[in-house]
Coordinates of C-alpha atoms in Angstrom, one line a residue:
M1 CA 0.0 0.0 0.0
L2 CA 1.1 3.5 -0.8
S3 CA 1.7 6.2 1.7
N4 CA -0.7 9.1 2.0
K5 CA 2.0 11.3 0.6
S6 CA 2.5 9.2 -2.6
T7 CA -1.3 8.9 -3.0
Q8 CA -1.6 12.6 -2.9
E9 CA 1.3 13.1 -5.4
I10 CA 0.0 10.6 -7.8
A11 CA -3.5 12.3 -7.7
S12 CA -2.0 15.7 -8.3
A13 CA -0.1 14.2 -11.4
L14 CA -3.2 12.7 -12.8
V15 CA -5.8 15.4 -12.2
D16 CA -5.5 17.5 -15.4
D17 CA -5.6 14.1 -17.4
V18 CA -8.7 13.0 -15.6
I19 CA -10.5 16.3 -15.9
K20 CA -9.8 16.1 -19.6
Y21 CA -11.0 12.6 -19.8
I22 CA -14.3 13.3 -18.3
E23 CA -15.0 16.5 -20.3
E24 CA -14.3 14.4 -23.4
D25 CA -16.4 11.4 -22.3
S26 CA -20.0 11.4 -23.8
R27 CA -21.6 10.4 -20.7
Y28 CA -20.5 13.6 -19.1
V29 CA -22.0 15.4 -22.1
D30 CA -25.3 13.4 -21.8
F31 CA -25.4 14.0 -18.0
M32 CA -24.9 17.8 -18.5
Q33 CA -27.5 18.0 -21.3
E34 CA -30.1 16.3 -19.0
V35 CA -29.3 17.8 -15.8
I36 CA -28.8 21.4 -16.6
P37 CA -32.2 22.0 -18.3
D38 CA -33.9 20.4 -15.2
A39 CA -31.9 22.8 -12.9
V40 CA -32.9 25.9 -15.2
Q41 CA -36.5 24.9 -15.0
S42 CA -36.2 24.3 -11.2
Y43 CA -34.9 27.8 -10.8
L44 CA -37.0 29.6 -13.4
G45 CA -40.2 27.6 -13.5
D46 CA -41.8 26.8 -16.8
V47 CA -39.9 28.7 -19.6
D48 CA -40.0 28.6 -23.4
E49 CA -38.2 25.4 -24.7
D50 CA -35.9 27.3 -26.8
L51 CA -35.0 29.8 -24.0
K52 CA -34.4 26.8 -21.8
F53 CA -32.1 25.2 -24.4
E54 CA -30.1 28.2 -25.0
L55 CA -29.8 29.1 -21.4
S56 CA -28.7 25.5 -20.7
L57 CA -26.1 25.7 -23.6
C58 CA -24.7 28.9 -22.1
I59 CA -24.5 27.4 -18.8
M60 CA -22.8 24.4 -19.9
D61 CA -20.2 26.5 -21.7
R62 CA -19.5 28.2 -18.3
I63 CA -19.1 25.1 -16.4
C64 CA -15.5 23.6 -16.0
F65 CA -13.6 21.5 -13.6
R66 CA -10.9 23.0 -11.7
K67 CA -8.1 21.6 -9.7
S68 CA -8.2 22.2 -5.8
N69 CA -4.9 23.0 -4.1
F70 CA -4.8 20.4 -1.4

């Protein structure tokens, strides 16, 4: 078993690649395309479908993973 320090160092080395992997995975895109419109509707109530779609795309473009400095 690896030490905690070694585990943390490996995680730090992999984080950028894992973020890229997730963002390129179609499951991530599918999830975001399903959940974001639901969130928009949850906060705004019933809105025009075209508006909900456009808002969802804009929001998805603004969401990104970022590294945390542990």
